[in-house]
Coordinates of C-alpha atoms in Angstrom, one line a residue:
Chain O
M287 CA 47.9 -25.1 -26.0
E288 CA 45.3 -27.5 -24.5
E289 CA 46.0 -29.8 -21.6
G290 CA 46.5 -33.5 -22.2
G291 CA 48.0 -33.6 -25.7
S292 CA 49.7 -31.7 -28.5
A293 CA 46.6 -30.1 -30.0
V294 CA 48.6 -27.6 -32.0
G295 CA 52.2 -27.9 -33.1
L296 CA 54.6 -25.3 -34.4
I297 CA 57.2 -26.1 -37.0
T298 CA 60.3 -23.9 -36.7
H299 CA 62.4 -25.7 -39.3
E300 CA 64.6 -23.4 -41.4
A301 CA 63.0 -24.6 -44.6
V302 CA 59.4 -24.1 -43.5
P303 CA 59.4 -21.5 -40.7
G304 CA 56.2 -20.5 -38.9
V305 CA 54.0 -23.4 -39.9
V306 CA 51.3 -24.4 -37.4
T307 CA 50.0 -28.0 -37.5
T308 CA 46.7 -29.1 -36.1
S309 CA 43.8 -31.4 -37.0
L310 CA 41.1 -30.3 -39.4
R311 CA 38.5 -31.1 -36.7
R312 CA 40.0 -28.6 -34.4
V313 CA 40.0 -25.9 -37.0
L314 CA 36.4 -26.7 -37.8
N315 CA 35.4 -26.7 -34.2
W316 CA 37.3 -23.5 -33.5
S317 CA 35.6 -21.7 -36.4
R318 CA 32.2 -22.9 -35.3
K319 CA 32.6 -21.9 -31.7
S320 CA 33.9 -18.5 -32.8
S321 CA 30.9 -17.6 -34.9
L322 CA 27.9 -18.7 -33.0
W323 CA 25.1 -16.8 -34.6
Y324 CA 22.1 -17.0 -32.4
M325 CA 18.5 -16.7 -33.4
L326 CA 16.6 -13.5 -32.9
F327 CA 13.9 -15.1 -30.8
G328 CA 12.6 -14.4 -27.3
I329 CA 9.7 -15.9 -25.4
A330 CA 9.5 -14.1 -22.1
C331 CA 11.3 -11.9 -19.6
C332 CA 14.6 -13.8 -20.0
A333 CA 14.7 -12.3 -23.5
I334 CA 15.2 -8.9 -22.0
E335 CA 18.3 -10.2 -20.2
M336 CA 19.5 -11.8 -23.5
M337 CA 19.1 -8.5 -25.3
A338 CA 21.1 -6.8 -22.6
T339 CA 23.8 -9.5 -23.1
G340 CA 23.8 -8.8 -26.8
A341 CA 24.0 -5.0 -26.4
S342 CA 27.1 -3.0 -26.0
R343 CA 27.7 -3.2 -22.2
Y344 CA 28.1 -7.0 -22.2
D345 CA 28.7 -7.3 -25.9
F346 CA 28.1 -10.8 -27.4
D347 CA 29.8 -9.5 -30.6
R348 CA 33.2 -10.1 -29.1
F349 CA 32.5 -13.8 -29.1
G350 CA 31.6 -13.5 -32.8
M351 CA 28.0 -13.9 -31.7
I352 CA 25.6 -11.9 -33.9
F353 CA 21.8 -12.3 -33.8
R354 CA 20.3 -13.6 -36.9
A355 CA 16.6 -13.0 -37.7
S356 CA 16.3 -16.3 -39.6
P357 CA 16.4 -19.9 -38.2
R358 CA 18.0 -21.0 -41.5
Q359 CA 21.1 -19.0 -40.8
S360 CA 21.3 -19.5 -37.1
D361 CA 23.7 -21.9 -35.3
L362 CA 22.4 -21.4 -31.8
M363 CA 19.0 -21.2 -30.3
I364 CA 18.8 -19.5 -26.9
V365 CA 15.4 -20.4 -25.4
P366 CA 14.8 -17.4 -23.1
G367 CA 11.5 -17.9 -21.3
T368 CA 8.5 -20.0 -20.4
V369 CA 7.6 -22.6 -23.0
N370 CA 3.9 -23.2 -22.9
E371 CA 1.9 -25.8 -24.7
K372 CA 1.0 -23.6 -27.6
M373 CA 4.5 -22.2 -28.0
A374 CA 6.2 -25.7 -27.9
D375 CA 5.1 -26.5 -31.4
R376 CA 6.5 -23.2 -32.7
V377 CA 9.8 -23.7 -30.9
K378 CA 10.0 -27.2 -32.4
V379 CA 9.3 -25.8 -35.9
L380 CA 12.0 -23.1 -35.5
Y381 CA 14.5 -25.7 -34.3
D382 CA 13.7 -28.0 -37.2
Q383 CA 14.3 -25.1 -39.6
M384 CA 17.8 -24.6 -38.3
A385 CA 20.6 -26.2 -40.3
E386 CA 23.1 -28.6 -38.7
P387 CA 25.2 -28.2 -36.8
R388 CA 23.0 -26.4 -34.2
W389 CA 23.0 -25.9 -30.5
V390 CA 20.5 -25.0 -27.9
I391 CA 20.9 -23.1 -24.6
A392 CA 18.0 -23.3 -22.2
M393 CA 18.0 -19.9 -20.5
G394 CA 16.4 -19.5 -17.1
G395 CA 14.4 -21.7 -14.7
C396 CA 11.3 -21.9 -17.0
A397 CA 13.2 -23.2 -20.0
I398 CA 15.0 -25.7 -17.8
N399 CA 12.1 -27.3 -16.0
G400 CA 9.2 -24.9 -15.9
G401 CA 10.7 -22.9 -13.1
P402 CA 8.0 -21.1 -11.0
Y403 CA 5.3 -22.5 -13.3
H404 CA 6.4 -26.1 -12.9
G405 CA 3.4 -28.4 -13.1
E406 CA 0.9 -25.8 -14.3
Y407 CA -1.8 -26.7 -16.7
N408 CA -0.4 -25.0 -19.8
I409 CA 3.4 -25.2 -19.2
V410 CA 5.9 -27.6 -20.8
D411 CA 8.2 -28.5 -17.9
G412 CA 11.4 -27.6 -19.7
V413 CA 12.2 -27.0 -23.3
D414 CA 14.2 -30.3 -23.3
K415 CA 10.9 -32.1 -23.5
V416 CA 10.6 -30.6 -27.0
I417 CA 14.1 -30.2 -28.4
P418 CA 17.5 -31.4 -27.2
V419 CA 19.4 -28.9 -25.0
D420 CA 23.2 -28.5 -24.8
V421 CA 23.6 -26.0 -22.0
Y422 CA 21.3 -25.1 -19.1
V423 CA 21.7 -21.6 -17.7
P424 CA 19.9 -21.3 -14.3
G425 CA 18.5 -18.1 -13.0
C426 CA 15.3 -16.1 -12.9
P427 CA 16.3 -14.5 -15.1
P428 CA 20.1 -15.3 -15.4
R429 CA 22.3 -12.3 -15.3
P430 CA 24.2 -11.5 -18.5
E431 CA 27.4 -12.9 -16.9
A432 CA 25.6 -16.2 -16.3
L433 CA 24.4 -16.4 -19.9
M434 CA 27.9 -15.6 -21.1
H435 CA 29.3 -18.3 -18.9
G436 CA 26.8 -20.7 -20.5
V437 CA 28.1 -19.6 -23.9
L438 CA 31.7 -20.3 -22.8
L439 CA 30.6 -23.8 -21.7
L440 CA 29.0 -24.3 -25.1
Q441 CA 32.2 -23.2 -26.8
D442 CA 34.1 -25.8 -24.7
K443 CA 31.6 -28.4 -25.8
I444 CA 31.9 -27.4 -29.4
M445 CA 35.7 -27.6 -29.2
R446 CA 35.4 -31.2 -27.9
E447 CA 33.1 -32.3 -30.6
G448 CA 34.6 -35.3 -32.5
I449 CA 37.8 -35.1 -30.4
E450 CA 38.7 -36.7 -27.1
I451 CA 39.7 -33.8 -24.8
P452 CA 39.2 -34.0 -21.1
A453 CA 36.8 -31.3 -19.8
P454 CA 38.7 -28.4 -18.3
A455 CA 38.5 -28.1 -14.5
G456 CA 36.1 -25.6 -13.2
R457 CA 33.8 -25.4 -16.2
Chain X
M140 CA -34.5 -2.2 -3.9
S141 CA -32.8 -4.1 -1.1
D142 CA -32.0 -2.7 2.3
H143 CA -28.5 -1.8 1.3
D144 CA -27.8 1.7 2.3
T145 CA -26.8 3.8 -0.7
T146 CA -27.2 7.2 0.9
Q147 CA -23.5 7.2 2.1
L148 CA -22.3 6.9 -1.5
P149 CA -20.6 9.6 -3.4
E150 CA -23.1 11.7 -5.5
H151 CA -22.2 10.2 -8.9
L152 CA -22.7 6.7 -7.6
Q153 CA -26.0 7.7 -6.0
R154 CA -27.1 8.9 -9.5
V155 CA -26.1 5.5 -10.9
A156 CA -28.1 3.7 -8.3
A157 CA -31.1 5.9 -8.9
A158 CA -31.0 5.4 -12.6
L159 CA -30.9 1.6 -12.1
R160 CA -33.8 1.8 -9.7
D161 CA -35.9 3.6 -12.3
Q162 CA -35.8 0.8 -14.8
Y163 CA -35.2 -2.2 -12.5
P164 CA -36.9 -1.6 -9.2
Q165 CA -36.3 -5.2 -8.0
L166 CA -32.6 -4.9 -8.5
A167 CA -30.3 -5.2 -5.5
V168 CA -27.6 -2.5 -5.8
E169 CA -24.8 -3.2 -3.4
P170 CA -22.2 -0.5 -2.6
K171 CA -18.7 -1.6 -2.1
D172 CA -15.6 -0.1 -0.6
G173 CA -13.4 1.6 -3.1
N174 CA -16.0 3.6 -4.9
W175 CA -17.9 0.9 -6.9
L176 CA -21.3 -0.7 -7.1
E177 CA -22.2 -4.3 -7.5
V178 CA -25.4 -5.7 -9.0
K179 CA -26.6 -9.3 -9.6
I180 CA -28.9 -10.1 -12.6
S181 CA -30.1 -13.2 -14.2
A182 CA -28.9 -14.5 -17.5
D183 CA -32.2 -13.8 -19.3
Q184 CA -31.9 -10.0 -18.4
S185 CA -28.8 -9.8 -20.5
P186 CA -28.0 -8.2 -23.0
E187 CA -30.9 -5.7 -22.6
F188 CA -29.7 -4.8 -19.1
F189 CA -26.2 -4.1 -20.5
R190 CA -27.6 -2.1 -23.4
Y191 CA -29.5 0.1 -20.8
L192 CA -26.3 0.6 -18.8
K193 CA -24.5 1.8 -21.9
E194 CA -27.1 3.9 -23.6
H195 CA -29.0 5.5 -20.7
P196 CA -27.6 9.0 -20.5
G197 CA -27.5 8.9 -16.7
L198 CA -25.5 5.7 -16.7
A199 CA -23.3 5.8 -19.9
F200 CA -21.1 2.9 -19.0
D201 CA -19.3 3.0 -22.3
Y202 CA -16.3 0.8 -21.5
L203 CA -16.3 -2.9 -20.6
S204 CA -13.0 -3.4 -18.9
D205 CA -13.2 -7.1 -18.2
V206 CA -15.2 -10.2 -18.3
T207 CA -14.2 -13.0 -16.0
A208 CA -15.8 -16.0 -14.3
V209 CA -15.7 -17.7 -10.9
D210 CA -16.2 -21.4 -10.3
Y211 CA -18.3 -22.0 -7.2
L212 CA -17.9 -25.7 -7.3
E213 CA -19.6 -26.5 -4.0
Q214 CA -22.6 -24.3 -4.6
G215 CA -22.9 -25.8 -8.1
H216 CA -22.7 -22.7 -10.3
F217 CA -20.4 -20.4 -12.2
Q218 CA -20.5 -16.7 -11.8
V219 CA -19.8 -14.5 -14.8
V220 CA -18.5 -11.1 -13.8
Y221 CA -18.5 -7.9 -15.9
H222 CA -16.5 -4.9 -15.0
L223 CA -17.8 -1.6 -16.4
V224 CA -16.2 1.8 -16.4
R225 CA -17.2 5.2 -17.7
I226 CA -14.6 6.6 -19.9
G227 CA -16.7 9.5 -21.3
T228 CA -17.4 11.0 -17.9
N229 CA -14.9 13.2 -16.2
A230 CA -12.4 11.5 -13.8
K231 CA -14.2 12.6 -10.6
G232 CA -17.6 11.2 -11.6
R233 CA -16.5 8.0 -13.2
G234 CA -17.3 5.2 -10.8
K235 CA -17.2 1.5 -11.5
L236 CA -20.0 -1.0 -11.8
V237 CA -19.6 -4.8 -11.4
V238 CA -22.4 -7.0 -12.8
K239 CA -22.6 -10.6 -11.8
I240 CA -24.6 -13.4 -13.4
D241 CA -25.0 -16.9 -11.9
V242 CA -25.2 -19.8 -14.3
P243 CA -25.7 -23.5 -13.4
R244 CA -22.6 -25.7 -13.8
D245 CA -24.5 -28.4 -15.9
N246 CA -25.6 -25.9 -18.6
P247 CA -23.4 -22.8 -18.4
R248 CA -24.8 -20.3 -21.0
V249 CA -25.1 -16.6 -21.0
P250 CA -26.0 -14.2 -23.8
S251 CA -23.1 -12.5 -25.5
V252 CA -22.6 -8.8 -25.1
V253 CA -20.5 -8.4 -28.2
D254 CA -23.3 -6.4 -29.8
V255 CA -23.2 -3.9 -27.0
W256 CA -19.4 -3.6 -26.5
P257 CA -17.3 -5.1 -29.3
T258 CA -14.4 -5.5 -26.9
A259 CA -16.3 -8.4 -25.3
N260 CA -15.3 -10.5 -28.3
F261 CA -11.9 -11.5 -27.0
L262 CA -12.9 -11.3 -23.3
E263 CA -15.8 -13.8 -23.8
R264 CA -13.5 -16.1 -25.8
E265 CA -11.1 -16.1 -22.9
V266 CA -13.9 -17.0 -20.4
Y267 CA -15.1 -19.7 -22.8
D268 CA -11.6 -21.1 -23.3
L269 CA -10.7 -21.3 -19.6
M270 CA -14.1 -21.8 -17.9
G271 CA -16.2 -23.4 -20.6
I272 CA -19.0 -21.0 -20.4
T273 CA -20.9 -20.6 -23.7
F274 CA -21.8 -17.1 -24.9
D275 CA -24.9 -17.3 -27.0
G276 CA -24.8 -15.0 -30.0
H277 CA -21.0 -14.7 -30.0
P278 CA -19.8 -14.3 -33.6
D279 CA -16.6 -16.4 -33.3
L280 CA -16.6 -18.5 -30.1
R281 CA -13.4 -20.5 -30.1
R282 CA -10.3 -21.0 -28.0
I283 CA -8.1 -17.9 -27.7
L284 CA -5.3 -18.8 -25.2
M285 CA -5.0 -22.6 -25.1
R286 CA -4.0 -24.6 -28.2
E287 CA -6.8 -25.5 -30.6
D288 CA -6.9 -29.2 -29.7
W289 CA -7.0 -28.7 -25.9
V290 CA -9.2 -31.0 -23.9
G291 CA -11.2 -29.4 -21.0
H292 CA -11.3 -25.9 -19.5
P293 CA -8.3 -25.5 -17.1
L294 CA -9.7 -22.9 -14.7
R295 CA -12.6 -25.1 -13.6
K296 CA -12.0 -26.4 -10.1
D297 CA -12.7 -30.0 -11.2
Y298 CA -10.2 -29.8 -14.1
V299 CA -8.0 -32.8 -14.5
D300 CA -4.8 -32.5 -16.5
Q301 CA -5.1 -35.1 -19.3
R302 CA -1.8 -34.3 -21.1
P303 CA 0.4 -37.3 -22.0
K304 CA 3.6 -37.2 -20.1
R305 CA 6.5 -35.7 -22.0
T306 CA 9.9 -37.2 -21.8
R307 CA 13.3 -35.6 -22.2
V308 CA 14.5 -35.3 -25.8
T309 CA 18.2 -36.0 -26.4
R310 CA 20.2 -35.7 -29.6

């Protein structure tokens, strides 16, 4: 049960026992956040950490997150690595090929603002100069725990889409 | 031959120095710490000089490991640097040879060595891309690292970043 409102109700009347009431929006958001298929796509060393997060020790699968090798069937684009000028066009194309609704996590310092390469001649200072970003995960590279925390933040954001829910404390 | 002392060299490098002296008596062969020799030639000696290095049985430098360039802005010239290794010789007698060519900054051209070592194709394209040195006779001289419509050569010391400023994209 969420704070600040009756998000989900339970009817225990004799005639209709065990019926749960909620809004369609919540069901939609809940299903979306629970099946975030992310694109099989890596740019630099952060991709190694993303692969570790997807593998059995950290296990993205328990969030319903499975990598998808096609932008057409992906909901989430994790941008793991340095976006250079040549790559920026390709990242934009991949993002444009994704169907709505779609989300983006900027993983690591490079994808946030260029990181150690900030201001260099061939570097786009942050992937948010090319595509809109939902969650920024700092680190160089971020540990799998950090990436998973970013995913949890994104799930909170998705749950709040279209509904007025105050953001939970601490996240 | 210059007054550099080559008598302290290991035997295999002495043989290299002697073979170079046979054909190019004016050439300054400079021994360096770390078991390698350095020679400076002029642009019009290439690629015949390199062909001699590769095909003379006493030299047999069969592998071009790198082509780079240095921008001596204050002295007004570029220096193209070739790193040569002998793969076909046994490990003890390998030795390395570094060949340097000075070219003026206002007309930076050197002959291509693609005909001698095919691996020079990509290496020379990289030097062309980042330093703007033209390799005459190269079969496919175009940018290899930077994007196709890039303006300027970013490793030049007087390079000015002309990219338009990118702003943050939001949904």
